[in-house]
Short mmCIF file of C-alpha atoms in Angstrom, two decimals:
data_model
loop_
_atom_site.label_atom_id
_atom_site.label_comp_id
_atom_site.label_asym_id
_atom_site.label_seq_id
_atom_site.Cartn_x
_atom_site.Cartn_y
_atom_site.Cartn_z
CA UNK A 1 0.00 0.00 0.00
CA UNK A 2 1.60 3.24 -1.12
CA UNK A 3 1.66 6.36 0.96
CA UNK A 4 2.87 9.90 0.66
CA UNK A 5 6.23 8.84 2.11
CA UNK A 6 7.14 6.15 -0.38
CA UNK A 7 9.85 8.37 -1.84
CA UNK A 8 12.13 8.20 1.21
CA UNK A 9 15.69 7.31 0.20
CA UNK A 10 16.95 4.01 1.55
CA UNK A 11 13.43 2.91 2.40
CA UNK A 12 13.24 -0.66 3.71
CA UNK A 13 10.71 -3.06 2.25
CA UNK A 14 9.00 -6.20 3.48
CA UNK A 15 6.18 -7.03 5.91
CA UNK A 16 8.18 -6.22 9.04
CA UNK A 17 9.29 -2.88 7.64
CA UNK A 18 5.69 -2.09 6.66
CA UNK A 19 4.46 -2.89 10.17
CA UNK A 20 7.29 -0.83 11.66
CA UNK A 21 6.36 2.16 9.47
CA UNK A 22 2.73 1.76 10.46
CA UNK A 23 3.58 1.84 14.15
CA UNK A 24 5.90 4.81 13.70
CA UNK A 25 3.04 6.78 12.12
CA UNK A 26 1.34 9.11 14.59
CA UNK A 27 -1.81 9.05 12.45
CA UNK A 28 -1.94 5.25 12.59
CA UNK A 29 -1.41 5.15 16.35
CA UNK A 30 -4.09 7.77 16.95
CA UNK A 31 -6.60 6.04 14.70
CA UNK A 32 -5.75 2.63 16.16
CA UNK A 33 -6.09 3.96 19.71
CA UNK A 34 -9.48 5.38 18.84
CA UNK A 35 -10.47 2.11 17.19
CA UNK A 36 -9.32 0.06 20.19
CA UNK A 37 -11.32 2.32 22.48
CA UNK A 38 -14.40 1.73 20.35
CA UNK A 39 -13.77 -2.02 20.33
CA UNK A 40 -13.37 -2.12 24.11
CA UNK A 41 -16.58 -0.17 24.50
CA UNK A 42 -18.34 -2.61 22.18
CA UNK A 43 -16.91 -5.58 24.07
CA UNK A 44 -18.21 -4.21 27.36
CA UNK A 45 -21.57 -3.45 25.79
CA UNK A 46 -21.82 -6.91 24.18
CA UNK A 47 -20.74 -8.59 27.43
CA UNK A 48 -23.46 -6.79 29.33
CA UNK A 49 -25.92 -7.76 26.60
CA UNK A 50 -24.81 -11.39 26.81
CA UNK A 51 -25.05 -11.56 30.59
CA UNK A 52 -28.41 -9.84 30.61
CA UNK A 53 -29.83 -12.07 27.87
CA UNK A 54 -28.65 -15.34 29.40
CA UNK A 55 -29.54 -14.12 32.87
CA UNK A 56 -33.13 -13.33 31.87
CA UNK A 57 -33.57 -16.78 30.32
CA UNK A 58 -32.08 -18.49 33.37
CA UNK A 59 -34.24 -16.52 35.79
CA UNK A 60 -37.31 -17.48 33.83
CA UNK A 61 -36.32 -21.15 33.97
CA UNK A 62 -35.69 -20.91 37.71
CA UNK A 63 -39.10 -19.37 38.30
CA UNK A 64 -40.70 -22.15 36.30
CA UNK A 65 -38.84 -24.80 38.32
CA UNK A 66 -39.86 -23.24 41.64
CA UNK A 67 -43.47 -22.99 40.49
CA UNK A 68 -43.53 -26.60 39.26
CA UNK A 69 -41.84 -27.84 42.45
CA UNK A 70 -44.38 -26.09 44.69
CA UNK A 71 -47.22 -27.46 42.60
CA UNK A 72 -45.88 -31.02 42.88
CA UNK A 73 -45.36 -30.70 46.64
CA UNK A 74 -48.92 -29.43 47.03
CA UNK A 75 -50.18 -32.33 44.95
CA UNK A 76 -48.26 -34.78 47.14
CA UNK A 77 -49.65 -33.29 50.32
CA UNK A 78 -53.17 -33.43 48.94
CA UNK A 79 -53.24 -36.86 47.22
CA UNK A 80 -50.18 -38.82 48.30
CA UNK A 81 -47.15 -40.30 46.52
CA UNK A 82 -49.05 -42.60 44.14
CA UNK A 83 -51.07 -39.77 42.64
CA UNK A 84 -47.93 -37.65 42.45
CA UNK A 85 -46.19 -40.44 40.54
CA UNK A 86 -49.11 -40.64 38.11
CA UNK A 87 -49.06 -36.85 37.72
CA UNK A 88 -45.34 -36.92 36.89
CA UNK A 89 -45.82 -39.68 34.34
CA UNK A 90 -48.69 -37.80 32.73
CA UNK A 91 -46.66 -34.59 32.58
CA UNK A 92 -43.76 -36.36 30.86
CA UNK A 93 -46.05 -37.88 28.23
CA UNK A 94 -48.33 -34.94 27.44
CA UNK A 95 -46.09 -33.68 24.62
CA UNK A 96 -45.61 -30.23 26.20
CA UNK A 97 -41.90 -29.53 26.81
CA UNK A 98 -41.35 -33.28 27.07
CA UNK A 99 -37.94 -33.00 25.46
CA UNK A 100 -36.64 -30.68 28.18
CA UNK A 101 -38.55 -31.66 31.33
CA UNK A 102 -36.67 -33.49 34.09
CA UNK A 103 -38.57 -35.23 36.91
CA UNK A 104 -37.77 -37.85 39.51
CA UNK A 105 -39.78 -39.25 42.41
CA UNK A 106 -37.94 -41.77 44.56
CA UNK A 107 -38.63 -43.42 47.90
CA UNK A 108 -36.50 -42.83 50.94
CA UNK A 109 -34.73 -46.11 50.16
CA UNK A 110 -33.80 -44.86 46.71
CA UNK A 111 -36.38 -46.76 44.67
CA UNK A 112 -37.57 -44.89 41.61
CA UNK A 113 -41.34 -44.34 41.60
CA UNK A 114 -41.60 -42.04 38.51
CA UNK A 115 -39.51 -39.79 36.34
CA UNK A 116 -37.17 -39.82 33.37
CA UNK A 117 -33.72 -39.74 35.01
CA UNK A 118 -31.73 -42.51 36.69
CA UNK A 119 -31.49 -42.57 40.48
CA UNK A 120 -28.11 -41.84 41.98
CA UNK A 121 -27.02 -41.27 45.54
CA UNK A 122 -26.14 -37.58 45.08
CA UNK A 123 -29.57 -36.86 43.57
CA UNK A 124 -31.35 -38.06 46.72
CA UNK A 125 -29.80 -35.33 48.85
CA UNK A 126 -31.94 -32.19 49.23
CA UNK A 127 -30.41 -29.09 47.58
CA UNK A 128 -30.37 -25.55 48.81
CA UNK A 129 -31.86 -23.66 45.90
CA UNK A 130 -31.33 -24.66 42.28
CA UNK A 131 -28.23 -26.48 41.05
CA UNK A 132 -26.82 -27.66 37.74
CA UNK A 133 -25.45 -31.18 37.34
CA UNK A 134 -25.01 -33.93 34.82
CA UNK A 135 -27.67 -36.59 35.07
CA UNK A 136 -28.57 -39.71 33.10
CA UNK A 137 -31.83 -38.81 31.33
CA UNK A 138 -33.58 -41.44 29.21
CA UNK A 139 -30.30 -43.28 28.79
CA UNK A 140 -28.15 -40.28 27.82
CA UNK A 141 -26.15 -37.76 29.75
CA UNK A 142 -28.00 -34.49 30.25
CA UNK A 143 -26.71 -31.27 31.73
CA UNK A 144 -29.74 -30.23 33.76
CA UNK A 145 -30.75 -27.52 36.15
CA UNK A 146 -33.01 -28.80 38.94
CA UNK A 147 -34.39 -28.37 42.44
CA UNK A 148 -34.69 -31.22 44.98
CA UNK A 149 -37.39 -31.39 47.66
CA UNK A 150 -37.58 -33.80 50.62
CA UNK A 151 -41.22 -34.82 51.05
CA UNK A 152 -43.01 -35.54 54.33
CA UNK A 153 -42.77 -39.37 54.01
CA UNK A 154 -39.01 -39.23 53.34
CA UNK A 155 -39.32 -39.60 49.59
CA UNK A 156 -37.40 -37.26 47.27
CA UNK A 157 -38.87 -35.10 44.51
CA UNK A 158 -36.61 -33.66 41.82
CA UNK A 159 -37.96 -31.08 39.37
CA UNK A 160 -35.64 -29.81 36.66
CA UNK A 161 -35.04 -28.82 33.08
CA UNK A 162 -32.62 -30.04 30.46
CA UNK A 163 -30.27 -27.15 29.60
CA UNK A 164 -29.11 -28.41 26.24
CA UNK A 165 -31.09 -25.80 24.29
CA UNK A 166 -29.99 -23.12 26.74
CA UNK A 167 -26.34 -24.10 26.32
CA UNK A 168 -26.73 -24.14 22.55
CA UNK A 169 -28.22 -20.66 22.72
CA UNK A 170 -25.41 -19.46 24.99
CA UNK A 171 -22.83 -20.87 22.60
CA UNK A 172 -24.58 -19.29 19.62
CA UNK A 173 -24.72 -15.89 21.30
CA UNK A 174 -21.13 -16.22 22.51
CA UNK A 175 -19.89 -17.14 19.03
CA UNK A 176 -21.79 -14.22 17.55
CA UNK A 177 -20.27 -11.85 20.09
CA UNK A 178 -16.81 -13.25 19.48
CA UNK A 179 -17.24 -12.87 15.72
CA UNK A 180 -18.43 -9.31 16.24
CA UNK A 181 -15.36 -8.62 18.39
CA UNK A 182 -12.99 -10.05 15.76
CA UNK A 183 -14.69 -8.08 12.99
CA UNK A 184 -14.53 -4.93 15.12
CA UNK A 185 -10.80 -5.39 15.70
CA UNK A 186 -10.19 -5.97 11.98
CA UNK A 187 -12.27 -2.94 11.09
CA UNK A 188 -10.36 -0.87 13.64
CA UNK A 189 -7.02 -1.93 12.13
CA UNK A 190 -8.20 -1.42 8.54
CA UNK A 191 -9.76 1.91 9.49
CA UNK A 192 -6.51 3.00 11.14
CA UNK A 193 -4.53 2.10 8.01
CA UNK A 194 -6.98 3.91 5.72
CA UNK A 195 -7.03 6.94 8.04
CA UNK A 196 -3.26 6.96 8.13
CA UNK A 197 -3.00 6.81 4.33
CA UNK A 198 -5.58 9.58 3.91
CA UNK A 199 -3.82 11.78 6.45
CA UNK A 200 -0.36 11.11 5.09
CA UNK A 201 -1.48 11.81 1.53
CA UNK A 202 -2.62 15.27 2.62
CA UNK A 203 0.46 15.85 4.79
CA UNK A 204 2.63 14.48 1.98
CA UNK A 205 1.50 17.28 -0.35
CA UNK A 206 2.62 19.82 2.22
CA UNK A 207 5.92 18.00 2.75
CA UNK A 208 6.68 17.77 -0.97
CA UNK A 209 5.94 21.46 -1.44
CA UNK A 210 8.17 22.29 1.52
CA UNK A 211 10.98 20.20 -0.01
CA UNK A 212 10.69 22.04 -3.32
CA UNK A 213 10.72 25.40 -1.56
CA UNK A 214 13.72 24.29 0.49
CA UNK A 215 15.47 23.51 -2.80
CA UNK A 216 14.98 27.16 -3.80
CA UNK A 217 11.75 27.15 -5.82
CA UNK A 218 9.70 29.76 -3.95
CA UNK A 219 6.94 29.67 -6.58
CA UNK A 220 5.66 26.28 -5.42
CA UNK A 221 2.32 26.17 -3.60
CA UNK A 222 0.36 23.43 -1.86
CA UNK A 223 -2.50 22.06 -3.98
CA UNK A 224 -5.81 23.06 -2.40
CA UNK A 225 -8.73 20.67 -2.78
CA UNK A 226 -12.26 21.86 -3.34
CA UNK A 227 -13.28 20.55 0.08
CA UNK A 228 -13.68 23.06 2.88
CA UNK A 229 -11.95 20.92 5.50
CA UNK A 230 -9.16 21.52 7.99
CA UNK A 231 -6.39 20.56 5.56
CA UNK A 232 -7.79 22.79 2.81
CA UNK A 233 -7.86 25.74 5.21
CA UNK A 234 -4.36 24.88 6.48
CA UNK A 235 -3.06 24.66 2.90
CA UNK A 236 -4.68 27.99 2.08
CA UNK A 237 -3.08 29.65 5.12
CA UNK A 238 0.34 28.16 4.32
CA UNK A 239 0.04 29.35 0.71
CA UNK A 240 -0.73 32.87 1.96
CA UNK A 241 2.34 32.63 4.18
CA UNK A 242 4.43 31.46 1.21
CA UNK A 243 3.11 34.35 -0.89
CA UNK A 244 4.20 36.74 1.83
CA UNK A 245 7.61 35.07 2.12
CA UNK A 246 8.10 35.26 -1.65
CA UNK A 247 7.21 38.96 -1.62
CA UNK A 248 9.64 39.58 1.24
CA UNK A 249 12.41 37.60 -0.45
CA UNK A 250 11.89 39.50 -3.70
CA UNK A 251 11.99 42.69 -1.66
CA UNK A 252 15.22 41.61 0.01
CA UNK A 253 16.81 40.83 -3.36
CA UNK A 254 15.61 44.12 -4.78
CA UNK A 255 16.84 46.07 -1.77
CA UNK A 256 20.20 44.30 -1.83
CA UNK A 257 20.69 45.06 -5.51
CA UNK A 258 19.51 48.64 -5.14
CA UNK A 259 21.66 49.30 -2.07
CA UNK A 260 24.70 47.93 -3.86
CA UNK A 261 23.94 50.13 -6.87
CA UNK A 262 23.22 53.26 -4.82
CA UNK A 263 26.25 52.81 -2.58
CA UNK A 264 28.65 52.42 -5.47
CA UNK A 265 28.23 55.96 -6.81
CA UNK A 266 28.63 57.92 -3.54
CA UNK A 267 31.48 55.67 -2.38
CA UNK A 268 33.21 56.15 -5.71
CA UNK A 269 32.82 59.94 -5.38
CA UNK A 270 34.17 59.85 -1.82
CA UNK A 271 37.11 57.72 -2.89
CA UNK A 272 37.93 60.00 -5.84
CA UNK A 273 37.85 63.10 -3.65
CA UNK A 274 40.01 61.49 -0.96
CA UNK A 275 42.51 60.20 -3.51
CA UNK A 276 42.94 63.70 -4.90
CA UNK A 277 43.29 65.13 -1.40
CA UNK A 278 45.88 62.52 -0.42
CA UNK A 279 48.30 63.35 -3.21
CA UNK A 280 51.52 65.02 -2.11
CA UNK A 281 51.48 68.80 -2.40
CA UNK A 282 47.68 69.10 -2.49
CA UNK A 283 46.43 72.49 -1.40
CA UNK A 284 45.07 72.42 2.21
CA UNK A 285 41.89 74.09 0.98
CA UNK A 286 41.30 71.18 -1.39
CA UNK A 287 41.93 68.72 1.44
CA UNK A 288 39.41 70.50 3.63
CA UNK A 289 36.90 70.59 0.76
CA UNK A 290 37.36 66.86 0.12
CA UNK A 291 36.93 66.10 3.82
CA UNK A 292 33.75 68.15 4.01
CA UNK A 293 32.40 66.44 0.89
CA UNK A 294 33.17 62.98 2.31
CA UNK A 295 31.48 63.82 5.62
CA UNK A 296 28.37 65.10 3.81
CA UNK A 297 28.17 62.01 1.60
CA UNK A 298 28.59 59.72 4.61
CA UNK A 299 25.82 61.58 6.42
CA UNK A 300 23.58 61.07 3.39
CA UNK A 301 24.34 57.34 3.47
CA UNK A 302 23.62 57.26 7.22
CA UNK A 303 20.19 58.78 6.56
CA UNK A 304 19.52 56.10 3.93
CA UNK A 305 20.49 53.31 6.32
CA UNK A 306 18.39 54.82 9.13
CA UNK A 307 15.34 54.83 6.87
CA UNK A 308 16.00 51.26 5.78
CA UNK A 309 16.31 50.16 9.40
CA UNK A 310 13.02 51.90 10.22
CA UNK A 311 11.31 50.12 7.31
CA UNK A 312 12.75 46.77 8.39
CA UNK A 313 11.65 47.32 11.99
CA UNK A 314 8.14 48.26 10.89
CA UNK A 315 7.85 45.25 8.57
CA UNK A 316 9.03 42.87 11.30
CA UNK A 317 6.09 43.84 13.53
CA UNK A 318 8.37 44.04 16.58
CA UNK A 319 6.90 47.36 17.75
CA UNK A 320 3.24 46.26 17.53
CA UNK A 321 3.34 44.98 21.12
CA UNK A 322 4.09 48.51 22.37
CA UNK A 323 0.97 50.04 20.78
CA UNK A 324 -0.90 52.51 22.95
CA UNK A 325 -3.92 54.77 22.45
CA UNK A 326 -2.76 57.85 20.52
CA UNK A 327 -4.49 61.00 19.34
CA UNK A 328 -3.98 61.58 15.63
CA UNK A 329 -4.74 65.26 16.20
CA UNK A 330 -1.74 65.53 18.53
CA UNK A 331 0.46 63.82 15.95
CA UNK A 332 -0.67 66.19 13.17
CA UNK A 333 -0.19 69.23 15.41
CA UNK A 334 3.39 68.21 16.29
CA UNK A 335 4.39 67.44 12.70
CA UNK A 336 2.82 70.61 11.30
CA UNK A 337 4.59 72.69 13.95
CA UNK A 338 7.88 71.09 12.90
CA UNK A 339 7.34 71.73 9.17
CA UNK A 340 5.82 75.24 9.38
CA UNK A 341 9.22 76.95 9.03
CA UNK A 342 10.08 74.78 6.02
CA UNK A 343 6.73 75.51 4.36
CA UNK A 344 7.08 79.23 5.06
CA UNK A 345 10.59 79.29 3.63
CA UNK A 346 9.37 77.66 0.40
CA UNK A 347 6.25 79.79 0.17
CA UNK A 348 3.83 76.90 0.79
CA UNK A 349 0.46 77.65 2.40
CA UNK A 350 0.03 74.99 5.09
CA UNK A 351 -3.54 74.29 6.21
CA UNK A 352 -4.77 72.02 9.04
CA UNK A 353 -8.22 70.48 9.50
CA UNK A 354 -8.98 68.10 12.34
CA UNK A 355 -12.09 66.19 13.45
CA UNK A 356 -12.81 65.59 17.11
CA UNK A 357 -11.95 62.42 19.04
CA UNK A 358 -9.67 60.90 16.39
CA UNK A 359 -8.08 58.08 18.41
CA UNK A 360 -6.28 54.93 17.31
CA UNK A 361 -4.00 52.30 18.80
CA UNK A 362 -0.47 52.59 17.51
CA UNK A 363 3.11 53.81 17.83
CA UNK A 364 3.08 57.60 18.06
CA UNK A 365 6.65 58.04 16.78
CA UNK A 366 6.11 55.82 13.75
CA UNK A 367 2.81 57.47 12.83
CA UNK A 368 4.45 60.88 13.19
CA UNK A 369 7.25 59.69 10.90
CA UNK A 370 4.68 58.56 8.32
CA UNK A 371 2.88 61.94 8.39
CA UNK A 372 6.23 63.73 8.18
CA UNK A 373 7.21 61.75 5.07
CA UNK A 374 3.88 62.51 3.38
CA UNK A 375 4.09 66.19 4.33
CA UNK A 376 7.70 66.43 3.15
CA UNK A 377 6.73 65.00 -0.26
CA UNK A 378 3.71 67.31 -0.48
CA UNK A 379 5.83 70.39 0.18
CA UNK A 380 8.40 69.26 -2.43
CA UNK A 381 5.84 68.70 -5.18
CA UNK A 382 3.22 71.38 -4.36
CA UNK A 383 2.14 73.58 -7.30
CA UNK A 384 2.00 77.32 -7.66
CA UNK A 385 0.62 78.90 -5.62
CA UNK A 386 1.60 76.03 -3.34
CA UNK A 387 -1.02 74.70 -0.94
CA UNK A 388 -0.80 71.69 1.35
CA UNK A 389 -3.60 70.53 3.64
CA UNK A 390 -3.07 68.13 6.54
CA UNK A 391 -6.23 66.75 8.14
CA UNK A 392 -7.63 64.04 10.36
CA UNK A 393 -10.99 62.39 9.71
CA UNK A 394 -13.18 60.13 11.83
CA UNK A 395 -15.63 57.57 10.45
CA UNK A 396 -17.76 54.97 12.25
CA UNK A 397 -15.04 52.28 12.31
CA UNK A 398 -11.95 54.07 11.00
CA UNK A 399 -9.83 57.19 11.43
CA UNK A 400 -7.63 58.74 8.77
CA UNK A 401 -4.51 60.87 8.38
CA UNK A 402 -4.77 62.83 5.14
CA UNK A 403 -2.16 64.96 3.35
CA UNK A 404 -3.26 66.77 0.17
CA UNK A 405 -1.26 68.99 -2.19
CA UNK A 406 -1.99 70.82 -5.44
CA UNK A 407 1.04 69.59 -7.32
CA UNK A 408 1.25 67.46 -10.50
CA UNK A 409 0.08 64.30 -8.68
CA UNK A 410 0.99 60.76 -9.65
CA UNK A 411 -0.33 58.93 -12.68
CA UNK A 412 -2.45 55.90 -11.85
CA UNK A 413 -0.02 53.54 -13.58
CA UNK A 414 2.81 54.74 -11.31
CA UNK A 415 0.96 54.64 -7.96
CA UNK A 416 1.61 50.95 -7.37
CA UNK A 417 5.38 51.56 -7.71
CA UNK A 418 5.89 54.55 -5.45
CA UNK A 419 5.89 52.39 -2.31
CA UNK A 420 8.87 50.41 -3.62
CA UNK A 421 12.20 51.13 -2.00
CA UNK A 422 14.42 53.57 -3.95
CA UNK A 423 11.76 54.22 -6.59
CA UNK A 424 11.71 57.93 -7.54
CA UNK A 425 9.38 59.62 -10.00
CA UNK A 426 11.48 62.76 -10.39
CA UNK A 427 15.18 62.37 -9.79
CA UNK A 428 15.72 66.12 -10.12
CA UNK A 429 14.03 66.55 -6.75
CA UNK A 430 16.27 65.66 -3.77
CA UNK A 431 15.40 62.41 -2.05
CA UNK A 432 16.22 58.74 -1.63
CA UNK A 433 13.06 56.98 -2.80
CA UNK A 434 12.40 55.60 0.70
CA UNK A 435 9.74 57.96 2.04
CA UNK A 436 6.60 56.24 0.72
CA UNK A 437 8.20 52.82 1.28
CA UNK A 438 8.53 53.76 4.95
CA UNK A 439 4.93 55.00 5.07
CA UNK A 440 3.70 51.75 3.49
CA UNK A 441 5.58 49.64 6.06
CA UNK A 442 4.26 51.73 8.97
CA UNK A 443 0.70 51.50 7.65
CA UNK A 444 0.98 47.72 7.33
CA UNK A 445 2.30 47.47 10.90
CA UNK A 446 -0.83 49.30 12.11
CA UNK A 447 -3.25 47.16 10.07
CA UNK A 448 -3.88 50.31 8.09
CA UNK A 449 -4.07 51.10 4.38
CA UNK A 450 -2.24 53.74 2.35
CA UNK A 451 -4.29 55.13 -0.54
CA UNK A 452 -3.04 57.58 -3.16
CA UNK A 453 -5.79 59.35 -5.10
CA UNK A 454 -5.99 62.14 -7.64
CA UNK A 455 -6.97 65.49 -6.10
CA UNK A 456 -7.43 67.24 -9.45
CA UNK A 457 -4.93 68.84 -9.39
CA UNK A 458 -2.58 67.31 -6.87
CA UNK A 459 -2.41 64.16 -4.80
CA UNK A 460 -4.34 62.95 -1.76
CA UNK A 461 -2.39 60.54 0.46
CA UNK A 462 -4.60 58.87 3.04
CA UNK A 463 -3.60 56.51 5.88
CA UNK A 464 -6.75 54.77 7.15
CA UNK A 465 -6.49 53.03 10.55
CA UNK A 466 -8.99 51.09 12.66
CA UNK A 467 -10.54 53.23 15.34
CA UNK A 468 -9.46 52.57 18.91
CA UNK A 469 -11.09 49.28 19.96
CA UNK A 470 -11.41 48.11 16.32
CA UNK A 471 -7.85 46.87 15.94
CA UNK A 472 -7.59 43.32 14.61
CA UNK A 473 -4.56 41.09 14.81
CA UNK A 474 -2.96 40.23 11.54
#
């Protein structure tokens, strides 16, 4: 029987190896344990049924024997031993239960007066209650259940019943219960094997996909069946995780390539300046100029790395645990106060509009950084006369941070790219192409969305967050 693990290298074959693999399977052991529990329950239930069935039949027989014994004793007391002997003979020949009835009437000396069983010494002793013994009935051995009474004249009366039919019934019921137990055990084992194969086939698909991904093929995904069961939902969740991992890995490769490309140019400029300054006889003014240039370039690179570290920290989700209730109005007020001198210097009219009670759960510093990035871009690209509006808005379930300018805006085809690290629409404007990438990462950390829409003219950048108390874990 093949399973999802038949492709193991060095796999042993043979019955013993198959049994060993079965026992090593957690699925098989769980299913077998469940099956054994069911079988034990059935065995207990069938045993109770057997005891109750046989017990009811035996109790009925005992009641019949007691009733017949009392009737015979009453007959003896009323009519004497001769009439009792005639009554026994008539009962044995009336054709009613004659094949199972057992009677014996013997004198005190042991002489048989009537009945269908042979007299023996142990049968002449009175019994306490009802007993079962082997007797010689009509010339053959009979396993009978009987009651012995000592009559007033010393004679002995034995009233019983042949238990051959009862024993046959007990054996039949016992065999049926035993067969049911054997079938139950076999079904439990077969069910455990089938359950194990079904489970391993589903787990095997996950394992094979994991092996292909481990080999470097990040495009592989787990096949999802049309059934809405636990494995289908698990496969769907794992595929979503793999999609996210693939996106992150592509991002890492892109960032690595871009960083290497962007570092090469400033480092080459720094090296060229320092090489010129290090030549013998170089004018001290040139040395000082080269040193100042190198320091400025290194500071620019430090800013780039700081932004990359902030993006990485936001994407990791490490700061989500420190979220606290924050007022978006306070954040906007602080950022606007910081940028008012910059806007005034560049001749940008800076407007602020805020709704009341705009609260969210988040990291105040990160949200302030996101607003600052949006406001910085708006001031850079604002039109003429330049106007930038920063506002907060409150809806029933959400709150928003909105920055709007009257600049050229962003074409719809380019909006999906502006959140990519180092992507710049206009390279004539100073920048590193990390501002909107940082905003996107911060919005994702807060379970928020970043939307860029046309303001006609200009651009509306909107960060929409869940209202305080509406935050959902991602």
